CSV table of C-alpha atoms in Angstrom, one decimal:
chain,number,residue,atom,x,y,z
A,292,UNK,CA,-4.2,10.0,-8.8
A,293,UNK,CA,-6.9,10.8,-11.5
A,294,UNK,CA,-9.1,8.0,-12.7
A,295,UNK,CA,-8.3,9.4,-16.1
A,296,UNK,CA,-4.5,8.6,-15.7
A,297,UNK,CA,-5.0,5.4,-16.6
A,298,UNK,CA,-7.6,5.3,-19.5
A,299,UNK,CA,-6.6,3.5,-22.7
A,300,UNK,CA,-7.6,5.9,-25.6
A,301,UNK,CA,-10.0,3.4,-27.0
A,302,UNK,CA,-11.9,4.1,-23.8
A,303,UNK,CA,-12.2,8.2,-23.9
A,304,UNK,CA,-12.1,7.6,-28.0
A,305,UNK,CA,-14.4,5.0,-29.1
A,306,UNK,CA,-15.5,6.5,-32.5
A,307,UNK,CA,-11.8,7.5,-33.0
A,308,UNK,CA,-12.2,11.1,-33.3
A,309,UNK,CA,-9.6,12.2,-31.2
A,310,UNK,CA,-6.7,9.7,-32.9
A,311,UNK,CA,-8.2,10.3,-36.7
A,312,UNK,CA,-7.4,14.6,-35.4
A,313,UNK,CA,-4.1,13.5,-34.5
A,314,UNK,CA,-2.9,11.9,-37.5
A,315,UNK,CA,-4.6,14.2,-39.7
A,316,UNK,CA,-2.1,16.9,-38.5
A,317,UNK,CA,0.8,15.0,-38.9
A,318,UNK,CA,-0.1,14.9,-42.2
A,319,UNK,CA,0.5,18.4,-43.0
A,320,UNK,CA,3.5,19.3,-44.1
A,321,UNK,CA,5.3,22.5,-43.3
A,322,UNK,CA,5.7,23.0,-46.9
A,323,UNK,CA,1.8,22.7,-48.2
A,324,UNK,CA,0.1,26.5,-49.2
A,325,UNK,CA,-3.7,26.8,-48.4
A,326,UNK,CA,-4.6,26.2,-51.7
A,327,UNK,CA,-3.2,23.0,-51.5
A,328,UNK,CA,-4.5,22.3,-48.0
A,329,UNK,CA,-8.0,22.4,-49.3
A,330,UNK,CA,-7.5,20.8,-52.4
A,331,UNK,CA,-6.5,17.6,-50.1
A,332,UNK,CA,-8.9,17.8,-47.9
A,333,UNK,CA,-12.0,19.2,-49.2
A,334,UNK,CA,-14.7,16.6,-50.2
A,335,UNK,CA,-18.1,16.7,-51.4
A,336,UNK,CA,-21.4,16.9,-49.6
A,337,UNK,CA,-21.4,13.3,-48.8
A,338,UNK,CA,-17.9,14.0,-47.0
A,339,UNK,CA,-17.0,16.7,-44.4
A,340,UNK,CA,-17.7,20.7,-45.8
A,341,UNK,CA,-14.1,22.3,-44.5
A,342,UNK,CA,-14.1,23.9,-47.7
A,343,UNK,CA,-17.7,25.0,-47.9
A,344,UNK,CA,-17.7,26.3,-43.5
A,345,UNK,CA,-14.6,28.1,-44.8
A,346,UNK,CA,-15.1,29.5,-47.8
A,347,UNK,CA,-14.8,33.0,-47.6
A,348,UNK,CA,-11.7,32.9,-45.0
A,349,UNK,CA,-10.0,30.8,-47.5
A,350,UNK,CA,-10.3,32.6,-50.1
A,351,UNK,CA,-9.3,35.7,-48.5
A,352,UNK,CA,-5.9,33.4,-46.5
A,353,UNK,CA,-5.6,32.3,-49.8
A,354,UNK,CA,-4.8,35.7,-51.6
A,355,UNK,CA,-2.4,36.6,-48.3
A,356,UNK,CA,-0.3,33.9,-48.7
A,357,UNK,CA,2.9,36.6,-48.6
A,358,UNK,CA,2.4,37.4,-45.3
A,359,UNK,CA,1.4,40.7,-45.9
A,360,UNK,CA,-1.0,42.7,-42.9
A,361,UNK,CA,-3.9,44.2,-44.1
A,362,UNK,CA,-7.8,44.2,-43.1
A,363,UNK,CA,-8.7,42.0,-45.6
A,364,UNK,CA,-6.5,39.7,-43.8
A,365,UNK,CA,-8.0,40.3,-40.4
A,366,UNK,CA,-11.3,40.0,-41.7
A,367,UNK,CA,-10.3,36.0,-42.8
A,368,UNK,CA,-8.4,35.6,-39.6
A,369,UNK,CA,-11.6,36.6,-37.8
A,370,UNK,CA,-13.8,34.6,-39.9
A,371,UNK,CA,-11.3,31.5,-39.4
A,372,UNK,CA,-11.8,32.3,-35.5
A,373,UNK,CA,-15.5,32.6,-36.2
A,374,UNK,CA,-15.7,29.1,-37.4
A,375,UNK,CA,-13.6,27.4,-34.4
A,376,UNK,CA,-15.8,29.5,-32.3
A,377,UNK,CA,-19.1,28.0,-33.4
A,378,UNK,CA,-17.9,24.4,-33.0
A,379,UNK,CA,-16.7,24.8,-29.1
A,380,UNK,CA,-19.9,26.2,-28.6
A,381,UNK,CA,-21.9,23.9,-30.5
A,382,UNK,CA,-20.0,21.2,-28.4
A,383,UNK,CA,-20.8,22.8,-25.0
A,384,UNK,CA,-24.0,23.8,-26.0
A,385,UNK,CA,-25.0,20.4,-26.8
A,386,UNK,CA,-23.4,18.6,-23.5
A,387,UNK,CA,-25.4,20.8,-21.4
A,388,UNK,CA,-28.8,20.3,-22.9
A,389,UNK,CA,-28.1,16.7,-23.5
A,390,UNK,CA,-27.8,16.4,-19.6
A,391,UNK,CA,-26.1,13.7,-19.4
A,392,UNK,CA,-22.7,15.0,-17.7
A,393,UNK,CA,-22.4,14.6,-13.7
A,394,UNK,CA,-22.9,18.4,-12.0
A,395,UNK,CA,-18.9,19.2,-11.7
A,396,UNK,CA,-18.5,18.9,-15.2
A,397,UNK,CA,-21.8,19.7,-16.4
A,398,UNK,CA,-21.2,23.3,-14.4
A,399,UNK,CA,-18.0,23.3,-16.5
A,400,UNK,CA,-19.8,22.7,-19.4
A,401,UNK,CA,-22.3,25.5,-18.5
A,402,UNK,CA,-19.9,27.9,-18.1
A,403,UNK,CA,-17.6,27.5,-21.0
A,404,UNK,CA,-20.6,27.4,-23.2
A,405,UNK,CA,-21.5,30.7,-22.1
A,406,UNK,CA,-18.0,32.0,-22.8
A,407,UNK,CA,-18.3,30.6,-26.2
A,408,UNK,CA,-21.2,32.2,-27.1
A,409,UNK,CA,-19.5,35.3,-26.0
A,410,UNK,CA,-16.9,35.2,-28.6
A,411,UNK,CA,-19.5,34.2,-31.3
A,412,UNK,CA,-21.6,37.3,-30.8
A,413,UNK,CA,-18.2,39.2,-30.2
A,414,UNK,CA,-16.6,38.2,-33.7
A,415,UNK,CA,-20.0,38.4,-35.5
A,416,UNK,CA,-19.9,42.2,-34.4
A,417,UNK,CA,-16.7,43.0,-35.7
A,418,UNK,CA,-16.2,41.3,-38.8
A,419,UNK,CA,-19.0,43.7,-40.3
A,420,UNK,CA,-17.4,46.9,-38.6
A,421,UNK,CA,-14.5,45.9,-40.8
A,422,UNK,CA,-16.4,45.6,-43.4
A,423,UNK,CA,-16.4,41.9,-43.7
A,424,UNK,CA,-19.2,39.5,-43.9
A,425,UNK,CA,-19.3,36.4,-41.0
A,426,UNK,CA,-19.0,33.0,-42.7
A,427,UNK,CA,-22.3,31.1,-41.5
A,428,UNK,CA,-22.3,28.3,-38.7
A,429,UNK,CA,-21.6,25.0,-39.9
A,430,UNK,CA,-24.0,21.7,-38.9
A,431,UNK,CA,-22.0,19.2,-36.5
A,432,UNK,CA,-22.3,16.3,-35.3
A,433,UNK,CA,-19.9,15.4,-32.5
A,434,UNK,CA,-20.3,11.1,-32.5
A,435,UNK,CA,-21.0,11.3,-28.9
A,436,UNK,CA,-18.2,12.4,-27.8
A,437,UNK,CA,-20.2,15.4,-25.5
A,438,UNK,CA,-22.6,12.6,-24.2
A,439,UNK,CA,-20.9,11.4,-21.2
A,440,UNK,CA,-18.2,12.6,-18.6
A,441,UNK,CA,-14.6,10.9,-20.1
A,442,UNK,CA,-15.2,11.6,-24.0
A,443,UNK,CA,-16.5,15.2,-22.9
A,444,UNK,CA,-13.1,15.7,-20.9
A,445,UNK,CA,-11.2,14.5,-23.4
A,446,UNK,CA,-12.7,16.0,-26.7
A,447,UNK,CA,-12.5,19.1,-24.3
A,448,UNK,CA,-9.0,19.5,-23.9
A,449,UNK,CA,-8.5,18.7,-27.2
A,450,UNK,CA,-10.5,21.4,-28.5
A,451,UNK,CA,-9.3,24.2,-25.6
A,452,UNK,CA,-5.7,23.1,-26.5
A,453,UNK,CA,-6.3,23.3,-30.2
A,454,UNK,CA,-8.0,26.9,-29.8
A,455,UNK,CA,-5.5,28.2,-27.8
A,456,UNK,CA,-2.6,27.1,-30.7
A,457,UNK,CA,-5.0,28.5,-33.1
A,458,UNK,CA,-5.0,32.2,-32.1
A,459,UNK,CA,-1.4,32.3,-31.5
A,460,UNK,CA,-0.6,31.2,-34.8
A,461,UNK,CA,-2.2,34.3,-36.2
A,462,UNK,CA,-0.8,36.7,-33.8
A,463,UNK,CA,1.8,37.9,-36.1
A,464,UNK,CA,-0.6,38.2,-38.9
A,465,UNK,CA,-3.2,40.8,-37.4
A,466,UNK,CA,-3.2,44.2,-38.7
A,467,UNK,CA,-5.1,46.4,-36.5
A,468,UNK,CA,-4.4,46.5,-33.5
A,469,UNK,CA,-8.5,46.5,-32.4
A,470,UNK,CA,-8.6,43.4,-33.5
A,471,UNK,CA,-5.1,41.9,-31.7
A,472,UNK,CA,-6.5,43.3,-28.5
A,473,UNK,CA,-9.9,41.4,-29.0
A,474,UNK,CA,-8.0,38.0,-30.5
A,475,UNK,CA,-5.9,38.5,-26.9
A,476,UNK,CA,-8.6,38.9,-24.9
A,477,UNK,CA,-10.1,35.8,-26.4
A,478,UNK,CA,-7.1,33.4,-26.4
A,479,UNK,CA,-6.3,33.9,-22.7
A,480,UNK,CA,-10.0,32.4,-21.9
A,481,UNK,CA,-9.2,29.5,-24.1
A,482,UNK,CA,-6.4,29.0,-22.2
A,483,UNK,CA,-8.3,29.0,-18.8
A,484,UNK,CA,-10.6,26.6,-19.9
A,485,UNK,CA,-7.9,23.9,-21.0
A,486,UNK,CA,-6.4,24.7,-17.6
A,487,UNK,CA,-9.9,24.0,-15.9
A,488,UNK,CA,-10.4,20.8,-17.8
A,489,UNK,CA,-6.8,19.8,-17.2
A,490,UNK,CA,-7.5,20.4,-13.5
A,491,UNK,CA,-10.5,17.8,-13.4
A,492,UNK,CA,-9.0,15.3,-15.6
A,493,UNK,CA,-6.0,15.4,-12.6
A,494,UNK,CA,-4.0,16.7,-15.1
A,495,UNK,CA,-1.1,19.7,-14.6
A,496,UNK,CA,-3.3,22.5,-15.4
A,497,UNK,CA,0.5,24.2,-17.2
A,498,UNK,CA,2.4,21.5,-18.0
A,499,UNK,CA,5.0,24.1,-19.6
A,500,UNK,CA,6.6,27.7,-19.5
A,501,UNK,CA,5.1,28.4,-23.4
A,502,UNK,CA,2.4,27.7,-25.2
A,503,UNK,CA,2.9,26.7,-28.8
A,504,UNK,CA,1.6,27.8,-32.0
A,505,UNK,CA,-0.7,26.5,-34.7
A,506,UNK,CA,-0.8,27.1,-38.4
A,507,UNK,CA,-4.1,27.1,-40.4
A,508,UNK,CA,-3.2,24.3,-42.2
A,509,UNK,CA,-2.3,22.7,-39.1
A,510,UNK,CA,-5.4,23.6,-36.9
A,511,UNK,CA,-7.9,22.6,-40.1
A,512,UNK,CA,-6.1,19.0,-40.1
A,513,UNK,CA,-7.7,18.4,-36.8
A,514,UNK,CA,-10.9,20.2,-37.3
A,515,UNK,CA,-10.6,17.7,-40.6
A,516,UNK,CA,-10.0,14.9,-38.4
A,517,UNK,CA,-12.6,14.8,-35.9
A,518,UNK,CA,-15.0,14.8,-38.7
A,519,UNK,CA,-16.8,17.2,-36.2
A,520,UNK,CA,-18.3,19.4,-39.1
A,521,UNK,CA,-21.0,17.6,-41.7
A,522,UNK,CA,-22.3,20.4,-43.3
């Protein structure tokens, strides 16, 4: 049996990111529209910058409320990913120049950084081909929760899992099929990496037959939560 099995959250969560992402997603309501989404949660600059990291996206999600396929669409879907992109990669970025991880899961750490970085330079690439502009990278700060081995596992899978919820939620919603191939290609990697991080926390690496799905509003209540992005 893992060591992790028995870890109290307090332990692999001392600054309480990983709870405060939690609740902050059960507090969005099936009912809530974007606009009103942001209006709840977007603070000033003293606060966390969801609004400001995602401005264009959300302004574009905003005006496609009905559901209705189009470019413009993809381009905010894209910029949406764009955004979840740059804070897995900041994260794994960070853990391995901090060096401070033991060598199984700093090679982890390596890896899925570099796979990351992939899909930054991959949806920074596209977004102009479709005549888009990529939002710019936020500033984060992730309270220590990539400086040593059980926070890093756990604020891991908790990002994977989230990232992998995220791009199915907007398979329905892509337009051109370009893009649905490249948001494919992407969320199965996602999914290997929450597998691999499920695997060394002596976890089942697929603990079911499906993999849920993740509304914006839902996925920006945990970014929200983790209080991951400061600027």
């Amino acid at each position: 049996m893992s060591e992790y099995n028995n870890l109290q959250l307090d332990e692999i969560d001392p600054s309480g990111a990983i709870t405060e992402s939690l609740e902050a997603a059960q507090d969005v309501t099936a009912g809530q529209t974007r606009a009103d989404f942001l209006k709840k949660f977007a603070v000033g600059a003293s606060g966390i910058a969801i609004a400001g990291a995602l401005a264009s996206p959300a302004g574009a999600l905003a005006q496609n409320v009905s559901g209705t396929n189009s470019t413009k669409q993809d381009i905010a879907i894209l910029n949406y990913a764009l955004t979840l992109e740059y804070l897995e990669q900041a994260f794994y970025v960070q853990a391995v120049n901090a060096k401070k991880l033991n060598s199984r899961n700093a090679y982890f750490a390596k890896v899925v950084a570099s796979h990351e970085t992939a899909h930054v330079k991959a949806l920074l690439a596209t977004i102009p081909k479709l005549g888009g502009k990529p939002v710019g990278k936020p500033k984060f700060n992730f309270r220590g929760t990539n400086g040593n081995d059980k926070t890093f596992l756990a604020t891991s899978l908790a990002l994977e899992e989230t990232g992998v919820a995220a791009y199915l939620g907007q398979v329905t919603r892509i337009y051109n099929d370009a893009v649905l191939k490249a948001a494919g290609s992407i969320v199965t990697i996602e999914a290997r990496h929450a597998a691999w991080v499920r695997t060394i926390l002596g976890l089942n690496p697929a603990p079911k037959a499906f993999d849920g799905s993740r509304t914006i509003n839902g996925t920006l209540a945990i970014v929200k939560g983790t209080k991951f992005i400061v600027g």
